[in-house]
PDB file of C-alpha atoms and ligand atoms in Angstrom:
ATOM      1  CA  UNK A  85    -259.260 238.306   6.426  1.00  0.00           C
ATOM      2  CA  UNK A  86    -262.313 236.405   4.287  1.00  0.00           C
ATOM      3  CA  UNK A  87    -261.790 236.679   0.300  1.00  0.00           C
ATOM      4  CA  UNK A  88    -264.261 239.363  -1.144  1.00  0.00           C
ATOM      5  CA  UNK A  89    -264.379 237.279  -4.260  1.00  0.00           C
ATOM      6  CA  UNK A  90    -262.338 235.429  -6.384  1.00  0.00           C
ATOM      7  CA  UNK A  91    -261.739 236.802  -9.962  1.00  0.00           C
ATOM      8  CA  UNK A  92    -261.721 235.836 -13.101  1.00  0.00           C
ATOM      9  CA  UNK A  93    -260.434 237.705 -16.298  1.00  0.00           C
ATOM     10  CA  UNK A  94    -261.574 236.173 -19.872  1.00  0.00           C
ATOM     11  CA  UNK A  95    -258.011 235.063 -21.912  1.00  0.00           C
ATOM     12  CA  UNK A  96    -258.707 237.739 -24.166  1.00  0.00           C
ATOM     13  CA  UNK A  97    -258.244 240.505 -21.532  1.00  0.00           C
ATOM     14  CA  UNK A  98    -255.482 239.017 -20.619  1.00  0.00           C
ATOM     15  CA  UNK A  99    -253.649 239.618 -23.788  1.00  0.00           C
ATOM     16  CA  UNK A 100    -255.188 243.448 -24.061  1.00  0.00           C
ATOM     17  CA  UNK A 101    -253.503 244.190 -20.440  1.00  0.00           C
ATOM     18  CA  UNK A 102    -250.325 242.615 -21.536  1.00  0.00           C
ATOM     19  CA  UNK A 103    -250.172 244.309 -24.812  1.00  0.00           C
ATOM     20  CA  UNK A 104    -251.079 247.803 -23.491  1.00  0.00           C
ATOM     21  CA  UNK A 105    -247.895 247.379 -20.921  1.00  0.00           C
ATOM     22  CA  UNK A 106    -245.784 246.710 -23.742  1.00  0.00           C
ATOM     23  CA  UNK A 107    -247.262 249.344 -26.043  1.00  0.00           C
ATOM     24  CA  UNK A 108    -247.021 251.773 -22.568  1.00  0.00           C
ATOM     25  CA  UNK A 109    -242.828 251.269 -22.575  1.00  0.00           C
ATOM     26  CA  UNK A 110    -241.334 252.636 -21.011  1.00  0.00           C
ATOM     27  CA  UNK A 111    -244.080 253.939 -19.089  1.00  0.00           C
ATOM     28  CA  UNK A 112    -246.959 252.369 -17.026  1.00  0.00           C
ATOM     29  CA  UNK A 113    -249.895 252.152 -18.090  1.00  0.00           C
ATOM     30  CA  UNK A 114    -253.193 251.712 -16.560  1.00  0.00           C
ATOM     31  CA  UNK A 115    -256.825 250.060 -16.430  1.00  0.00           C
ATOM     32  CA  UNK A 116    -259.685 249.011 -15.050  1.00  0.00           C
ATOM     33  CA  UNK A 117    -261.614 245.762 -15.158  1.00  0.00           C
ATOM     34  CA  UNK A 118    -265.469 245.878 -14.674  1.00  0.00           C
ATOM     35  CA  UNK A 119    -267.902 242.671 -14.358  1.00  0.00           C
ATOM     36  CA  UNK A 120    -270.011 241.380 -11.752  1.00  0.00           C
ATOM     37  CA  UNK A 121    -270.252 239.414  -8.239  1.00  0.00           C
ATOM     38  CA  UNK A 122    -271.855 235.712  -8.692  1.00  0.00           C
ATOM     39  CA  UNK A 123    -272.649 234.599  -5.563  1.00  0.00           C
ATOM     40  CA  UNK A 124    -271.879 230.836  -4.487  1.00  0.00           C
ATOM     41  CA  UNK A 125    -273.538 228.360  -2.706  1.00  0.00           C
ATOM     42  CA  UNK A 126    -271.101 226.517  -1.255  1.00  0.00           C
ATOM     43  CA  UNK A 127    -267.878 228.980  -2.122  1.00  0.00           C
ATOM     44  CA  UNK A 128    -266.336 231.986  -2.115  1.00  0.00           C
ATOM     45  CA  UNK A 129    -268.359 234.438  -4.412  1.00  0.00           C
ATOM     46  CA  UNK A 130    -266.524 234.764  -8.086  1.00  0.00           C
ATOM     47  CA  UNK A 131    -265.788 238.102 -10.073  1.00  0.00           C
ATOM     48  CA  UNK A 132    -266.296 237.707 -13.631  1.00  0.00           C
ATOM     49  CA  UNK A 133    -264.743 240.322 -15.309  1.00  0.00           C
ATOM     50  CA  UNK A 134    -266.751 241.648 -18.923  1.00  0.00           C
ATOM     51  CA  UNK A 135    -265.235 244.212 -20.112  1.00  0.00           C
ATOM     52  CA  UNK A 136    -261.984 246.232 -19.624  1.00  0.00           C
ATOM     53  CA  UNK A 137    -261.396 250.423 -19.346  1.00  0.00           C
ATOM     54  CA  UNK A 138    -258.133 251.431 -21.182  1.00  0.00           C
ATOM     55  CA  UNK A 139    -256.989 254.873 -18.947  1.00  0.00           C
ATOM     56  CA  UNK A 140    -254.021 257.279 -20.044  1.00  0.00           C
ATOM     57  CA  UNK A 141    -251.286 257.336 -17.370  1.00  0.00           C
ATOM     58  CA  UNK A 142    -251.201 261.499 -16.424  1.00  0.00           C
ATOM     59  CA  UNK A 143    -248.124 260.318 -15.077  1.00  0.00           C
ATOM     60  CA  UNK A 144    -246.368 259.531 -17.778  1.00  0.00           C
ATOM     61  CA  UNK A 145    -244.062 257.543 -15.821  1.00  0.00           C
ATOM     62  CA  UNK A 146    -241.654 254.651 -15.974  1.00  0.00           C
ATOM     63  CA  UNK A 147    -242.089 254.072 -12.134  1.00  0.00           C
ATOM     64  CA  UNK A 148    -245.641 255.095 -11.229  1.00  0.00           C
ATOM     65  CA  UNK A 149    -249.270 255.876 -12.587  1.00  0.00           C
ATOM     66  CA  UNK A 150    -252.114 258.465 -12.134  1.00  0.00           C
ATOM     67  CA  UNK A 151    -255.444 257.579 -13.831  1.00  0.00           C
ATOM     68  CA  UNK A 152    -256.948 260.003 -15.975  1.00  0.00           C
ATOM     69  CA  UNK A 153    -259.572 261.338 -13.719  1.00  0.00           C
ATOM     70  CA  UNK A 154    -261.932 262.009 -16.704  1.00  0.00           C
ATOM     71  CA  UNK A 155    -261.247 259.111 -18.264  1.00  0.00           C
ATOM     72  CA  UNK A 156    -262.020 257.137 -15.170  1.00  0.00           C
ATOM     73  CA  UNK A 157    -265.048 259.050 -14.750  1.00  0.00           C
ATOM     74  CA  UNK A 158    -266.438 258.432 -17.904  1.00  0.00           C
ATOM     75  CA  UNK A 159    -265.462 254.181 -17.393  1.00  0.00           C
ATOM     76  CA  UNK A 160    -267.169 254.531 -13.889  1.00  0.00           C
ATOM     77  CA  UNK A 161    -270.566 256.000 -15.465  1.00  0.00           C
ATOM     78  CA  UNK A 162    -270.215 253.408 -18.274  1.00  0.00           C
ATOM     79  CA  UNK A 163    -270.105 250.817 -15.591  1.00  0.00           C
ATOM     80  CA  UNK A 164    -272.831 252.147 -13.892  1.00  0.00           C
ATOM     81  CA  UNK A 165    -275.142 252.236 -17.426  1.00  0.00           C
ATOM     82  CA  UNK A 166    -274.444 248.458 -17.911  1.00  0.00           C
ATOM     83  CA  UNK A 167    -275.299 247.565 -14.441  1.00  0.00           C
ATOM     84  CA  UNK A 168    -271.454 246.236 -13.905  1.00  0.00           C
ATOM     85  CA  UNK A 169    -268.720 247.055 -11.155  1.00  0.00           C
ATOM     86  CA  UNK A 170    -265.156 247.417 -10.792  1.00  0.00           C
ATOM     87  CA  UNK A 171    -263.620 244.631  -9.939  1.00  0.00           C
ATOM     88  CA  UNK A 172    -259.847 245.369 -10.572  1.00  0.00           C
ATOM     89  CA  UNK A 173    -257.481 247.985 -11.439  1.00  0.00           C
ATOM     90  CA  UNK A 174    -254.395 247.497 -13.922  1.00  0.00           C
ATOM     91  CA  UNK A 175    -251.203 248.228 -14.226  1.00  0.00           C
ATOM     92  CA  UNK A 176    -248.079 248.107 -15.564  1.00  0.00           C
ATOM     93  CA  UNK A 177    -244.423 247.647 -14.046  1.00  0.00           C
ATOM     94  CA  UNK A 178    -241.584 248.320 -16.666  1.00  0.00           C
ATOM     95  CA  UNK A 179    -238.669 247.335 -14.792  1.00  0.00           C
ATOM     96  CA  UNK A 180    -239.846 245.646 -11.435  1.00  0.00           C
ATOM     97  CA  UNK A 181    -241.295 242.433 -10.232  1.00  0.00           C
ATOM     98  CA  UNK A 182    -245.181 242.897  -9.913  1.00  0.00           C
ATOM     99  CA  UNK A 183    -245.337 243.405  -6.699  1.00  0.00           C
ATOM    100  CA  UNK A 184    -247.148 246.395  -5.031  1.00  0.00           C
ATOM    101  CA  UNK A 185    -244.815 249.531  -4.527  1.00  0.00           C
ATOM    102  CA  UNK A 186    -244.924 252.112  -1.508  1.00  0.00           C
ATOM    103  CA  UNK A 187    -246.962 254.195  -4.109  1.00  0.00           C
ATOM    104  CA  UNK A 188    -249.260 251.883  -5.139  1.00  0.00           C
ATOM    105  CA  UNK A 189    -250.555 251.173  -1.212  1.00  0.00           C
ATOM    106  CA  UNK A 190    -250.531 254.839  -0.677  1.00  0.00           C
ATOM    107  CA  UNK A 191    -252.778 255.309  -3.643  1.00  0.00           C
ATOM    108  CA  UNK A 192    -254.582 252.305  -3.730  1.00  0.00           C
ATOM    109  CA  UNK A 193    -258.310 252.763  -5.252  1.00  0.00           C
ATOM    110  CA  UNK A 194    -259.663 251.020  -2.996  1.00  0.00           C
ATOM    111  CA  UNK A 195    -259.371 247.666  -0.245  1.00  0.00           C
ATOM    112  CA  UNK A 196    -262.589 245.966  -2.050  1.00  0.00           C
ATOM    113  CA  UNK A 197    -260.977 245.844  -5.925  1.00  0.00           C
ATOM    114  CA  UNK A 198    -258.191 243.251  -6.970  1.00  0.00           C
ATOM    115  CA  UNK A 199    -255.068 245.277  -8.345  1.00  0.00           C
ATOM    116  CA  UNK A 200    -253.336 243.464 -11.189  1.00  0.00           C
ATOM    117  CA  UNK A 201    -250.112 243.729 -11.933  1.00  0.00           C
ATOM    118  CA  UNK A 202    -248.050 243.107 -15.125  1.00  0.00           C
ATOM    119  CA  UNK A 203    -244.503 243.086 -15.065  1.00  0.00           C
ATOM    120  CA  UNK A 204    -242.155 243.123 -18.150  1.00  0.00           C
ATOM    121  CA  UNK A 205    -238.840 243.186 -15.891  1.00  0.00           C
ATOM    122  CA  UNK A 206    -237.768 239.862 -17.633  1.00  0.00           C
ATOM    123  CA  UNK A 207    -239.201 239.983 -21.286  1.00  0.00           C
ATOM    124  CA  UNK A 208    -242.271 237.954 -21.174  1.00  0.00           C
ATOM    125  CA  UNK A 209    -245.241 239.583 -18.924  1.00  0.00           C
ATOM    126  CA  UNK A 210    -245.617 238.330 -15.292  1.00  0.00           C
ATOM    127  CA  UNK A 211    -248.882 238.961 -13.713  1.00  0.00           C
ATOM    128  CA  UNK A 212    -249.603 238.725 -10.168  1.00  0.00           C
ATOM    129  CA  UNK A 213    -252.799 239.963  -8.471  1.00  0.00           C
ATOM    130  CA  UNK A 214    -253.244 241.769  -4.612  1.00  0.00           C
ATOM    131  CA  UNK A 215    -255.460 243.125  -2.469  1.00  0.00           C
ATOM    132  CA  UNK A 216    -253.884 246.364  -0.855  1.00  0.00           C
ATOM    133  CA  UNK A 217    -254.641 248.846   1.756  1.00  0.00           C
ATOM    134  CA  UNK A 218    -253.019 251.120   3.528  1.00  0.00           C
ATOM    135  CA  UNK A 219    -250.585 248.779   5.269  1.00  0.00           C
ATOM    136  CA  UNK A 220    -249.934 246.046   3.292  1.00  0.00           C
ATOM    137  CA  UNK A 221    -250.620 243.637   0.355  1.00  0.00           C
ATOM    138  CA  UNK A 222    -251.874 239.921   0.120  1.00  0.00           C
ATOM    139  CA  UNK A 223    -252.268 237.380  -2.849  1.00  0.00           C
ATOM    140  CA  UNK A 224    -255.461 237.389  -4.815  1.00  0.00           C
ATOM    141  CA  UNK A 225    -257.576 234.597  -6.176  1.00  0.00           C
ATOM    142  CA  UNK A 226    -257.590 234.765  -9.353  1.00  0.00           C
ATOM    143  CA  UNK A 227    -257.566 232.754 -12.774  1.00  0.00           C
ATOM    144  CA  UNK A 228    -257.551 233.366 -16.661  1.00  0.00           C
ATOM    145  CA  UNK A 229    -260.835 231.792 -18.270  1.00  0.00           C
ATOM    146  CA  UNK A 230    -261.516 231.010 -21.734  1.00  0.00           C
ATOM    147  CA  UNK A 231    -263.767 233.697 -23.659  1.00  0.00           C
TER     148      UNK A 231
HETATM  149 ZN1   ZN B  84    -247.030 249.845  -9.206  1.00  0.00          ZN
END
């Protein structure tokens, strides 16, 4: 399997993510990331992330998440206006490692889009990032940058 692209989320995102799963207890909550592909010479190519998508959780859940679908909608068009992409989807696991559950492969957006993960299962956030499909789960490249 080659690497789509490897991402990276600005430090500031970071925190926002981290402080919407703690504002979400004891429920999930959800995102999306948007940027765009920079393609490398000699590399793999690198996702910078721009801008992040707050979404309700319609499934008001401690153990799962449904995105809005208007709400994602509306991100997806705003996307679309600025001439970025999705490059990841967010969420939040109250009381589990990050790790990608049965649901979360089952209703995985889709195999091209990192899915983050932000665990509070120990106090301070853990966040791990995977590439899912239908079958499975792998490790994603990916790094916090400054600004
Ligand atoms: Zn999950």
């Amino acid at each position: 399997l080659s690497t789509p692209f490897r991402l990276e989320v600005p430090a500031p995102v970071v925190e926002e993510m981290t402080a919407r799963a703690k504002a979400a207890l004891p429920n999930e909550c959800c995102g999306l990331l948007a940027g765009y592909i920079e393609r490398q010479r000699d590399a793999a190519p690198v996702g910078r992330v721009v801008r992040s998508y707050a979404l309700t959780n319609a499934a008001a859940s401690p153990v799962e998440y449904l995105s809005e679908p208007r709400e994602m909608f509306e991100a997806i068009r705003d996307m679309r206006r600025r001439g970025t992409d999705i490059l990841a989807v967010y969420h939040s696991h109250p009381d589990a490692d990050p790790v990608p559950s049965r649901n979360d492969l089952d209703r995985n957006y889709s195999t091209d889009v990192v899915n983050i993960i932000i665990s509070l299962k120990d106090g301070a956030p853990r966040l791990e990032a995977w590439w899912l499909w239908d079958a499975g789960y792998r490790p994603a490249d990916w790094r916090t940058v400054e600004n």
